[in-house]
Coordinates of C-alpha atoms in Angstrom, one line a residue:
M1 CA -33.0 -120.5 -120.6
N2 CA -32.0 -116.9 -119.9
K3 CA -30.7 -117.9 -116.5
A4 CA -28.6 -120.6 -118.1
I5 CA -27.2 -118.2 -120.7
A6 CA -26.4 -115.7 -117.9
I7 CA -24.6 -118.4 -115.9
S8 CA -22.6 -119.4 -119.1
I9 CA -21.6 -115.8 -119.7
A10 CA -20.5 -115.4 -116.1
A11 CA -18.5 -118.6 -116.2
F12 CA -16.8 -117.4 -119.4
L13 CA -15.9 -114.0 -117.9
A14 CA -14.5 -115.8 -114.8
L15 CA -12.3 -117.9 -117.0
L16 CA -11.2 -114.9 -119.0
I17 CA -10.1 -113.1 -115.8
L18 CA -8.5 -116.3 -114.5
F19 CA -6.4 -116.8 -117.6
S20 CA -5.9 -113.2 -118.5
G21 CA -2.3 -112.6 -119.5
C22 CA -1.4 -116.1 -120.7
V23 CA 1.8 -116.3 -122.6
T24 CA 1.5 -117.4 -126.2
P25 CA 4.3 -118.6 -128.5
D26 CA 6.4 -115.6 -129.5
N27 CA 6.9 -114.6 -133.1
G28 CA 10.3 -116.2 -133.3
E29 CA 12.2 -113.0 -132.5
A30 CA 14.8 -113.6 -129.8
G31 CA 13.9 -111.9 -126.6
S32 CA 10.2 -111.4 -127.3
F33 CA 7.1 -113.0 -126.0
A34 CA 3.3 -112.4 -126.3
L35 CA 0.7 -111.9 -123.6
S36 CA -2.8 -112.9 -124.5
G37 CA -6.2 -112.6 -122.9
L38 CA -5.4 -109.1 -121.7
A39 CA -8.5 -107.1 -120.5
A40 CA -6.9 -103.8 -121.4
D41 CA -6.5 -101.4 -124.3
K42 CA -2.8 -100.9 -123.7
I43 CA 0.1 -101.9 -121.5
I44 CA 2.8 -99.8 -120.0
V45 CA 6.3 -101.5 -120.1
T46 CA 8.8 -99.9 -117.7
E47 CA 12.4 -100.9 -117.6
A48 CA 13.4 -101.8 -114.0
V49 CA 16.9 -100.4 -114.2
P50 CA 17.5 -96.6 -114.8
K51 CA 18.8 -95.7 -118.3
Y52 CA 22.2 -94.7 -117.1
E53 CA 25.6 -96.4 -116.5
A54 CA 25.7 -95.4 -112.8
G55 CA 23.3 -94.1 -110.2
K56 CA 25.2 -90.9 -109.8
E57 CA 23.8 -89.8 -113.2
V58 CA 20.2 -90.0 -111.9
A59 CA 19.0 -86.5 -111.4
N60 CA 15.3 -87.1 -111.5
Y61 CA 13.9 -90.4 -110.3
N62 CA 10.6 -90.0 -112.0
S63 CA 12.2 -89.8 -115.5
A64 CA 15.0 -92.2 -114.9
F65 CA 13.4 -95.3 -116.3
D66 CA 12.6 -95.9 -120.0
K67 CA 8.9 -96.6 -120.7
Q68 CA 6.9 -97.6 -123.7
T69 CA 3.2 -97.9 -124.3
I70 CA 2.1 -100.9 -126.4
D71 CA -1.4 -101.2 -127.8
V72 CA -3.4 -104.3 -127.0
K73 CA -5.1 -105.8 -130.0
N74 CA -7.8 -108.4 -129.5
G75 CA -6.4 -109.0 -126.1
N76 CA -2.9 -109.7 -127.3
A77 CA 0.4 -107.7 -126.9
E78 CA 3.9 -108.5 -128.0
I79 CA 6.8 -107.5 -125.7
A80 CA 10.4 -107.3 -126.7
L81 CA 12.9 -107.7 -123.9
G82 CA 16.3 -106.0 -123.7
K83 CA 19.1 -106.5 -121.2
N84 CA 17.0 -105.2 -118.2
P85 CA 14.0 -106.7 -116.4
V86 CA 10.7 -104.9 -117.0
F87 CA 7.4 -104.2 -115.2
I88 CA 4.2 -104.5 -117.3
E89 CA 1.1 -102.7 -116.2
L90 CA -2.4 -102.7 -117.7
D91 CA -3.9 -99.4 -119.1
G92 CA -1.6 -97.1 -117.0
S93 CA 1.0 -96.8 -114.4
Y94 CA -0.2 -97.9 -111.0
P95 CA 0.1 -95.8 -107.8
K96 CA 2.2 -97.1 -105.0
A97 CA 0.3 -98.9 -102.1
D98 CA -0.8 -97.1 -99.0
L99 CA -1.5 -99.9 -96.5
A100 CA -2.5 -99.9 -92.9
S101 CA 0.1 -102.6 -92.1
Y102 CA 3.2 -103.8 -93.8
E103 CA 3.8 -107.0 -91.9
E104 CA 3.1 -109.0 -95.1
S105 CA 5.7 -107.0 -97.1
P106 CA 8.7 -108.9 -98.4
F107 CA 10.9 -105.9 -98.6
G108 CA 13.7 -106.1 -96.0
F109 CA 17.3 -105.0 -95.6
H110 CA 20.2 -106.1 -93.3
P111 CA 20.8 -103.5 -91.9
A112 CA 18.4 -100.8 -93.2
N113 CA 20.0 -97.7 -91.7
V114 CA 22.8 -95.6 -93.2
L115 CA 25.8 -94.4 -91.3
I116 CA 28.3 -92.6 -93.5
Q117 CA 30.6 -89.9 -92.2
G118 CA 29.5 -86.5 -93.6
Y119 CA 26.3 -87.9 -95.2
S120 CA 23.2 -85.7 -94.7
D121 CA 20.6 -88.5 -94.6
N122 CA 22.1 -90.9 -92.0
G123 CA 19.6 -93.0 -90.3
F124 CA 16.5 -94.5 -91.9
A125 CA 15.6 -91.7 -94.4
D126 CA 16.8 -93.8 -97.4
A127 CA 15.1 -97.0 -96.1
A128 CA 11.8 -95.1 -95.9
N129 CA 12.4 -93.5 -99.3
I130 CA 12.9 -96.8 -101.2
G131 CA 10.1 -98.8 -99.4
I132 CA 12.0 -101.0 -97.0
K133 CA 9.5 -102.5 -94.5
F134 CA 11.7 -104.9 -92.5
A135 CA 14.9 -104.1 -90.8
R136 CA 17.4 -106.6 -89.4
Q137 CA 19.9 -104.4 -87.6
G138 CA 23.6 -105.1 -86.8
L139 CA 23.6 -105.1 -83.0
Y140 CA 22.6 -108.5 -81.6
V141 CA 21.1 -108.7 -78.1
F142 CA 23.9 -110.6 -76.3
W143 CA 23.3 -111.8 -72.8
F144 CA 27.0 -111.4 -71.7
L145 CA 26.8 -107.7 -72.7
V146 CA 23.4 -106.9 -71.3
Q147 CA 24.0 -108.6 -67.9
Q148 CA 27.7 -107.8 -67.3
D149 CA 27.7 -109.7 -64.0
I150 CA 26.0 -113.1 -64.3
N151 CA 25.3 -113.2 -60.6
L152 CA 23.5 -109.8 -60.6
Q153 CA 20.1 -109.4 -62.3
D154 CA 21.1 -106.0 -63.6
Y155 CA 20.4 -105.4 -67.3
D156 CA 21.7 -102.6 -69.5
F157 CA 19.8 -102.4 -72.7
S158 CA 20.9 -98.8 -73.6
E159 CA 22.7 -99.8 -76.8
Y160 CA 19.7 -101.6 -78.1
D161 CA 17.3 -98.8 -77.1
G162 CA 19.5 -96.5 -79.2
Q163 CA 19.5 -99.0 -82.1
W164 CA 15.7 -99.4 -82.4
K165 CA 14.3 -96.1 -81.1
N166 CA 14.7 -94.4 -84.5
V167 CA 13.3 -97.2 -86.7
P168 CA 10.2 -95.7 -88.4
E169 CA 6.9 -97.2 -87.1
N170 CA 6.0 -98.7 -90.5
I171 CA 9.3 -100.6 -90.7
N172 CA 9.1 -103.9 -88.9
I173 CA 12.1 -105.0 -86.8
L174 CA 13.8 -108.4 -86.8
A175 CA 16.1 -108.7 -83.8
N176 CA 18.8 -111.3 -83.2
I177 CA 19.3 -112.7 -79.6
D178 CA 22.2 -114.9 -78.4
I179 CA 24.5 -115.4 -75.4
A180 CA 27.7 -114.1 -77.0
P181 CA 29.3 -113.9 -80.4
S182 CA 30.1 -117.4 -81.7
P183 CA 33.7 -116.5 -82.6
L184 CA 34.3 -115.5 -79.0
I185 CA 33.1 -118.7 -77.4
S186 CA 34.1 -121.2 -80.2
P187 CA 36.7 -123.8 -79.4
R188 CA 38.5 -122.9 -82.6
E189 CA 41.8 -121.1 -82.1
N190 CA 41.5 -117.4 -82.8
P191 CA 44.6 -115.2 -82.1
Q192 CA 42.6 -112.0 -82.7
R193 CA 40.1 -112.3 -79.9
D194 CA 40.7 -110.8 -76.5
P195 CA 41.6 -113.5 -74.0
S196 CA 40.1 -111.7 -71.0
E197 CA 36.8 -111.0 -72.9
R198 CA 36.7 -114.7 -74.0
E199 CA 37.3 -115.7 -70.4
R200 CA 34.3 -113.6 -69.3
A201 CA 32.1 -114.8 -72.1
L202 CA 32.8 -118.4 -71.3
R203 CA 31.2 -118.0 -67.9
Y204 CA 27.9 -117.7 -69.7
V205 CA 28.0 -120.9 -71.7
K206 CA 28.7 -124.6 -71.2
E207 CA 32.0 -125.8 -72.7
N208 CA 31.9 -126.0 -76.5
S209 CA 28.2 -125.4 -76.5
F210 CA 25.5 -122.9 -77.3
L211 CA 23.8 -123.8 -74.1
P212 CA 23.9 -121.3 -71.2
S213 CA 25.8 -122.2 -68.0
D214 CA 22.7 -121.3 -66.1
E215 CA 19.5 -121.9 -68.0
E216 CA 17.3 -120.1 -65.4
K217 CA 19.3 -116.9 -65.5
Y218 CA 19.5 -117.0 -69.3
A219 CA 15.7 -117.4 -69.6
A220 CA 15.3 -114.5 -67.2
F221 CA 17.4 -112.4 -69.6
V222 CA 15.4 -113.4 -72.6
H223 CA 12.2 -112.6 -70.8
A224 CA 13.5 -109.1 -69.9
A225 CA 14.7 -108.4 -73.4
V226 CA 11.5 -109.5 -75.1
E227 CA 9.3 -107.8 -72.5
R228 CA 11.2 -104.5 -73.0
Y229 CA 10.5 -104.3 -76.7
D230 CA 7.2 -106.1 -77.2
G231 CA 5.0 -103.0 -76.8
D232 CA 2.4 -104.5 -74.4
G233 CA 2.7 -101.7 -71.9
V234 CA 4.5 -103.8 -69.3
D235 CA 8.1 -103.0 -68.5
D236 CA 8.5 -101.5 -72.0
M237 CA 11.4 -99.4 -73.1
P238 CA 10.6 -95.7 -72.2
G239 CA 9.1 -94.1 -75.3
L240 CA 8.8 -97.3 -77.3
K241 CA 6.9 -96.6 -80.5
N242 CA 7.9 -99.5 -82.7
P243 CA 7.6 -102.9 -81.0
V244 CA 9.9 -105.9 -81.8
R245 CA 7.8 -108.8 -82.8
Y246 CA 10.3 -111.0 -84.7
W247 CA 13.3 -112.6 -82.9
Q248 CA 16.0 -114.7 -84.5
V249 CA 18.1 -117.1 -82.3
G250 CA 21.7 -116.6 -83.1
N251 CA 22.9 -116.7 -86.7
E252 CA 24.4 -119.3 -89.1
P253 CA 24.9 -122.2 -86.7
P254 CA 26.7 -124.4 -85.8
S255 CA 29.8 -122.3 -85.8
G256 CA 31.9 -125.0 -84.3
L257 CA 29.6 -125.3 -81.2
N258 CA 27.2 -128.0 -80.0
N259 CA 23.6 -128.2 -78.8
Y260 CA 22.1 -125.5 -81.0
A261 CA 18.8 -127.4 -81.2
E262 CA 18.4 -127.4 -77.4
F263 CA 19.5 -123.8 -77.2
L264 CA 16.9 -122.8 -79.8
K265 CA 14.1 -124.6 -77.9
L266 CA 15.1 -123.0 -74.6
T267 CA 15.1 -119.5 -76.2
Y268 CA 11.9 -120.1 -78.2
D269 CA 10.0 -121.1 -75.0
A270 CA 11.3 -118.0 -73.1
I271 CA 10.3 -115.7 -76.0
K272 CA 6.8 -117.1 -76.2
E273 CA 6.3 -116.9 -72.5
S274 CA 6.8 -113.1 -72.7
C275 CA 5.3 -112.5 -76.1
A276 CA 3.0 -115.2 -77.4
R277 CA 2.3 -113.3 -80.7
C278 CA 6.1 -112.8 -81.4
K279 CA 7.6 -115.0 -84.1
V280 CA 10.8 -116.8 -83.7
L281 CA 13.3 -117.5 -86.5
I282 CA 15.9 -120.3 -86.5
G283 CA 19.5 -119.2 -87.2
G284 CA 19.9 -118.9 -90.9
V285 CA 21.6 -121.6 -93.1
P286 CA 25.1 -120.3 -94.2
G287 CA 26.9 -121.0 -97.4
M288 CA 27.6 -119.8 -100.9
P289 CA 26.8 -121.0 -104.4
P290 CA 27.0 -123.3 -106.3
A291 CA 23.8 -125.0 -105.1
S292 CA 25.5 -128.4 -105.1
E293 CA 28.1 -127.3 -102.6
Y294 CA 25.6 -125.3 -100.6
I295 CA 23.5 -128.4 -100.2
S296 CA 26.4 -130.6 -99.3
Q297 CA 27.4 -128.2 -96.6
F298 CA 23.8 -128.0 -95.4
D299 CA 23.6 -131.8 -95.1
S300 CA 26.9 -132.1 -93.2
S301 CA 26.6 -129.3 -90.7
Y302 CA 23.1 -127.9 -90.5
L303 CA 20.8 -130.9 -91.1
P304 CA 22.1 -132.6 -87.9
I305 CA 20.6 -129.6 -86.0
L306 CA 17.2 -130.2 -87.6
N307 CA 17.4 -133.9 -86.9
D308 CA 17.5 -133.1 -83.2
L309 CA 14.4 -130.8 -83.2
P310 CA 11.4 -133.2 -83.7
G311 CA 11.8 -134.7 -80.2
L312 CA 12.0 -131.2 -78.5
G313 CA 8.6 -129.9 -79.6
K314 CA 7.9 -126.7 -81.5
S315 CA 11.2 -124.6 -81.5
F316 CA 10.7 -122.0 -84.3
D317 CA 8.1 -120.4 -86.4
I318 CA 10.1 -119.2 -89.4
F319 CA 12.9 -120.9 -91.3
D320 CA 15.8 -118.8 -92.7
F321 CA 18.4 -119.6 -95.3
H322 CA 21.0 -117.2 -96.8
W323 CA 21.8 -116.9 -100.5
Y324 CA 24.5 -114.8 -102.1
G325 CA 26.6 -115.2 -105.3
N326 CA 27.1 -113.3 -108.5
A327 CA 24.7 -111.1 -110.6
T328 CA 24.8 -113.3 -113.7
G329 CA 22.6 -116.2 -112.8
D330 CA 23.3 -117.3 -109.3
Y331 CA 19.8 -116.2 -108.2
K332 CA 18.4 -119.4 -109.9
G333 CA 20.4 -121.7 -107.6
A334 CA 18.1 -120.6 -104.7
E335 CA 15.4 -122.9 -106.2
E336 CA 17.5 -126.1 -105.8
A337 CA 18.7 -125.1 -102.4
Y338 CA 15.2 -124.2 -101.2
A339 CA 13.7 -127.4 -102.6
H340 CA 16.3 -129.5 -100.8
I341 CA 15.9 -127.7 -97.5
K342 CA 12.1 -127.9 -97.6
Q343 CA 12.2 -131.6 -98.5
K344 CA 14.3 -132.3 -95.5
I345 CA 12.2 -130.1 -93.2
D346 CA 9.0 -131.7 -94.4
A347 CA 10.3 -135.2 -93.9
L348 CA 11.0 -134.3 -90.3
G349 CA 7.5 -132.9 -89.8
L350 CA 8.8 -129.5 -88.6
S351 CA 6.4 -127.4 -90.7
P352 CA 7.6 -123.8 -90.4
E353 CA 5.0 -121.1 -91.0
E354 CA 7.1 -119.3 -93.5
Y355 CA 10.5 -119.3 -95.2
W356 CA 12.6 -116.2 -95.2
I357 CA 16.0 -115.2 -96.7
T358 CA 17.5 -112.7 -94.2
E359 CA 20.8 -112.5 -96.0
M360 CA 20.8 -112.2 -99.8
G361 CA 23.2 -110.3 -102.1
A362 CA 25.4 -109.8 -105.1
Y363 CA 28.0 -107.2 -105.7
S364 CA 28.9 -104.4 -108.1
G365 CA 32.5 -103.5 -108.9
D366 CA 35.5 -105.8 -108.4
P367 CA 35.9 -107.0 -104.8
A368 CA 39.3 -107.9 -103.6
G369 CA 40.4 -111.3 -102.3
A370 CA 38.3 -113.6 -104.5
D371 CA 38.2 -114.9 -108.1
V372 CA 35.1 -113.0 -109.2
K373 CA 34.3 -111.0 -112.3
Y374 CA 33.8 -107.3 -112.4
Q375 CA 30.0 -106.5 -112.4
T376 CA 28.3 -103.2 -113.3
E377 CA 25.8 -101.3 -111.2
A378 CA 23.2 -102.3 -113.8
Q379 CA 23.9 -106.0 -113.4
Q380 CA 23.6 -105.8 -109.6
A381 CA 20.4 -103.7 -109.9
G382 CA 18.7 -106.2 -112.3
D383 CA 19.9 -109.1 -110.3
Y384 CA 18.4 -107.8 -107.0
L385 CA 15.0 -107.6 -108.7
K386 CA 15.4 -111.1 -110.1
R387 CA 16.4 -112.4 -106.7
F388 CA 13.2 -110.9 -105.1
V389 CA 10.8 -112.0 -107.8
F390 CA 12.3 -115.5 -108.3
S391 CA 12.4 -116.2 -104.6
L392 CA 8.9 -114.9 -104.0
S393 CA 7.6 -117.2 -106.8
L394 CA 9.1 -120.2 -104.9
G395 CA 7.2 -119.3 -101.8
V396 CA 9.8 -117.3 -99.8
K397 CA 8.0 -114.5 -97.8
K398 CA 10.7 -112.0 -96.8
I399 CA 14.1 -111.1 -98.4
F400 CA 16.8 -109.0 -96.8
P401 CA 19.7 -107.9 -99.0
A402 CA 22.9 -107.7 -97.0
F403 CA 25.3 -106.2 -96.1
G404 CA 23.7 -103.5 -95.9
L405 CA 21.8 -100.6 -97.5
A406 CA 25.0 -98.7 -97.5
E407 CA 28.3 -100.3 -98.4
G408 CA 31.0 -101.0 -95.8
F409 CA 31.2 -104.2 -93.8
K410 CA 34.7 -105.3 -92.9
R411 CA 36.4 -102.4 -94.7
N412 CA 38.7 -104.7 -96.5
D413 CA 37.3 -104.1 -100.0
G414 CA 36.0 -107.6 -100.0
Y415 CA 32.8 -109.1 -101.4
F416 CA 30.6 -107.8 -98.5
D417 CA 32.0 -104.3 -99.0
H418 CA 30.4 -104.2 -102.5
T419 CA 26.9 -105.5 -101.9
G420 CA 25.3 -102.3 -100.6
L421 CA 23.3 -99.8 -102.7
I422 CA 24.9 -96.6 -101.4
Y423 CA 28.6 -96.0 -101.7
D424 CA 30.4 -95.3 -98.4
G425 CA 33.4 -93.4 -100.0
I426 CA 35.9 -96.2 -99.2
G427 CA 37.5 -98.9 -101.4
S428 CA 37.7 -99.7 -105.1
N429 CA 35.1 -98.7 -107.6
D430 CA 33.6 -96.3 -105.1
L431 CA 32.0 -93.2 -106.7
G432 CA 31.7 -91.1 -103.5
A433 CA 30.2 -91.2 -100.0
G434 CA 26.5 -91.1 -100.2
V435 CA 26.2 -91.7 -103.9
K436 CA 23.4 -94.0 -104.8
K437 CA 23.9 -97.0 -107.1
L438 CA 21.4 -97.9 -109.8
G439 CA 20.2 -100.7 -107.5
Y440 CA 18.9 -98.1 -105.1
Y441 CA 16.5 -96.8 -107.6
T442 CA 15.5 -100.3 -108.8
Y443 CA 14.7 -101.3 -105.3
K444 CA 12.5 -98.2 -104.9
L445 CA 10.7 -98.9 -108.2
M446 CA 10.2 -102.6 -107.2
A447 CA 8.6 -101.7 -103.9
E448 CA 6.4 -99.1 -105.5
K449 CA 5.2 -101.4 -108.2
L450 CA 4.7 -104.6 -106.2
E451 CA 3.9 -103.6 -102.6
G452 CA 0.3 -104.6 -101.8
S453 CA 0.5 -107.8 -103.8
D454 CA -1.0 -111.1 -102.8
W455 CA 2.3 -112.7 -101.9
G456 CA 0.8 -116.1 -101.6
N457 CA -0.4 -116.0 -105.2
V458 CA 2.6 -115.2 -107.4
E459 CA 2.0 -116.9 -110.8
V460 CA 4.9 -118.3 -112.8
V461 CA 3.8 -117.5 -116.3
R462 CA 7.0 -118.5 -118.1
N463 CA 9.9 -120.2 -116.3
G464 CA 12.9 -119.9 -118.5
T465 CA 11.7 -121.1 -121.8
G466 CA 14.0 -119.4 -124.3
N467 CA 15.7 -117.9 -121.3
I468 CA 12.6 -115.7 -120.7
Y469 CA 11.0 -115.5 -117.3
V470 CA 7.6 -113.9 -116.7
Y471 CA 5.8 -113.6 -113.4
K472 CA 2.4 -112.3 -112.6
F473 CA 1.5 -110.5 -109.4
Y474 CA -1.9 -109.4 -108.2
R475 CA -2.1 -106.0 -106.5
K476 CA -4.8 -106.7 -103.9
D477 CA -5.1 -103.0 -103.1
L478 CA -5.9 -102.1 -106.7
G479 CA -7.5 -105.3 -107.9
K480 CA -5.1 -105.4 -110.8
S481 CA -2.4 -107.6 -112.2
I482 CA 1.2 -106.6 -112.8
Y483 CA 3.9 -108.6 -114.6
V484 CA 7.6 -108.8 -114.2
A485 CA 9.7 -110.2 -117.1
W486 CA 13.3 -110.5 -118.1
Q487 CA 15.6 -112.4 -120.5
D488 CA 18.8 -114.0 -119.3
D489 CA 21.4 -114.1 -122.0
S490 CA 23.0 -117.4 -122.9
E491 CA 25.8 -116.9 -120.3
E492 CA 23.4 -116.1 -117.5
A493 CA 21.3 -119.1 -118.3
T494 CA 24.1 -121.4 -117.2
D495 CA 26.6 -119.3 -115.3
E496 CA 26.5 -120.3 -111.6
T497 CA 29.2 -119.2 -109.3
T498 CA 32.1 -121.7 -109.3
W499 CA 34.7 -119.5 -107.7
K500 CA 36.4 -120.7 -104.6
P501 CA 38.1 -118.9 -101.8
E502 CA 41.7 -118.1 -102.6
S503 CA 44.9 -118.3 -100.7
E504 CA 47.1 -115.3 -100.3
G505 CA 49.0 -116.3 -103.4
D506 CA 45.9 -116.0 -105.5
V507 CA 45.7 -119.8 -105.8
K508 CA 42.1 -121.0 -106.0
G509 CA 41.3 -123.2 -103.0
K510 CA 38.5 -125.3 -101.8
C511 CA 36.9 -126.3 -98.5
G512 CA 39.2 -128.9 -96.9
D513 CA 42.4 -127.8 -98.5
G514 CA 43.8 -126.5 -95.2
I515 CA 44.0 -122.9 -96.4
C516 CA 41.9 -120.2 -94.8
G517 CA 41.5 -117.8 -97.7
P518 CA 40.0 -114.3 -97.3
V519 CA 36.6 -115.2 -98.5
E520 CA 36.5 -118.3 -96.3
E521 CA 37.4 -116.2 -93.3
E522 CA 35.0 -113.4 -94.3
K523 CA 31.9 -115.7 -94.7
G524 CA 32.9 -118.6 -92.5
I525 CA 32.1 -121.1 -95.2
C526 CA 35.0 -123.5 -94.6
P527 CA 35.3 -124.2 -90.8
E528 CA 37.6 -127.1 -91.4
D529 CA 40.2 -124.7 -92.9
C530 CA 39.7 -121.6 -90.7
T531 CA 40.8 -122.0 -87.1
G532 CA 38.6 -119.1 -86.0
E533 CA 36.6 -116.1 -87.0
T534 CA 37.4 -112.6 -86.2
E535 CA 35.0 -110.4 -84.3
G536 CA 32.4 -109.2 -86.8
A537 CA 33.2 -111.9 -89.3
G538 CA 30.4 -113.1 -91.5
A539 CA 27.5 -110.9 -92.8
G540 CA 25.8 -110.7 -89.5
G541 CA 27.4 -113.6 -87.6
A542 CA 28.9 -111.5 -84.7
M543 CA 28.4 -108.1 -86.2
Q544 CA 28.1 -105.3 -83.7
G545 CA 28.0 -102.4 -86.0
K546 CA 31.1 -101.5 -88.1
C547 CA 34.2 -99.4 -87.6
G548 CA 33.6 -95.9 -88.9
D549 CA 29.8 -96.0 -88.7
G550 CA 29.7 -93.4 -85.9
V551 CA 28.1 -95.8 -83.4
C552 CA 30.0 -97.2 -80.5
G553 CA 28.4 -100.7 -80.2
P554 CA 28.8 -102.9 -77.2
V555 CA 31.5 -105.1 -78.6
E556 CA 33.4 -102.1 -80.0
K557 CA 33.2 -100.5 -76.6
E558 CA 34.2 -103.7 -74.8
K559 CA 37.2 -104.5 -77.0
G560 CA 38.2 -101.0 -77.9
I561 CA 38.4 -102.1 -81.6
C562 CA 36.9 -99.0 -83.2
P563 CA 38.4 -95.9 -81.6
E564 CA 37.0 -93.7 -84.4
D565 CA 33.5 -94.6 -83.1
C566 CA 34.2 -94.9 -79.4
G567 CA 36.6 -92.0 -78.9

């Protein structure tokens, strides 16, 4: 009898732990909800966005966030939500995780370093400070640059040695590898590309194709690149401390070219021959919200690539899709896009190990060249947290805001010059070179609160009922739960990006209208309108650093396009 009672008590306690933190109906007050079954005497509610209008006002990080302590009565607590997301901890504030490995961490950035003229903390100091654990850098390993003469097996990896040698050892590296920038070899007309450089690059590829002109020589290049950075002690880069174990094949195909599936398979096999433990990512799905148009573009241009893969054998380990938009609700569109992509992939039997988002973003300020609304630093900060939490709850494993940690991409004051978290001192709405936005501090708080969680067990406690979202994470390192909650106002509940690229006359356009507007050109989202892409176009497509970043990248050096960097 005593044994039976003990078993019953144990079962009850197990259920109590399992269902701890259930949401009960709120008291009718807008923006409030109740947590029940809490095994705590109090909860600590911390706003995720600093209590200022701009990051430049933050003088002390530790006191920058509003907090309140709420007593738990009979296992219940009522939480009132304001305009910012909140973290909810049990009994006290949790320490940040100190882990032996951060390969499970979802916290990435593209790119993760900072290069601002006159800034004292250039490099990876800020990445380390805010908890970034994955870096996708801007210099892609291009065959036609590494092996300048296709007939001589003479490789020059010096630019890439310089890019990766200073990445801290606890920040994992995702590298991109390709033959040449897609805009350079694309059949689309592009008056801005160098004819002589294009002529040289075309020697490395088959006509209108991703495939190399000589598969054996290309495979040898891939072997050499992967071997140099895999950290196995054989032909490694001198002084290598932080191995590269994640490789992405190109970016945002098809880019007007054919045979990406075969190219992916060829590159995958070559990578695995040199580094069996390395993981290979397929080039990310391009596009912009709304989800309906994103899905339509995926079906018409990207899905044909996937349809070619089943007959080739295993060709990638990790699937990547990109998701941008505004800071007033577009984050939710990722659910529809992800579900559609996953359904198509499952139907083909491709079974990726994980799904990543290696380009994600929203802006602050008022970017030029597009019909978008002004957004505050606080809106961007809260949105980035929502994008991480919401995507993780779907099953996405890694997320990389782009482009990049510091502002400054094309230097045209466009969308991608406003998505960073540190001002570069250039363009509209800029508060000064090196000044941090509110989102910088929100990212840091997010990483401190959530790092060490069981990323495969993110519980959706409340999914938008009354425009309230509540998610439960389990900190494995502490054995404790932590909640993230927010309320979307009525506009955010339905406001998905509907803006289109514009013509020069500020007339809204659409894909297929024959006008290559500035946003179309910048993101490469309407290939039927744009005859070509400029070098560096797209948030990562052919990016080889950025003019004014102080680094003379291989394309900059070859084309002489950034004299301020290359002298």
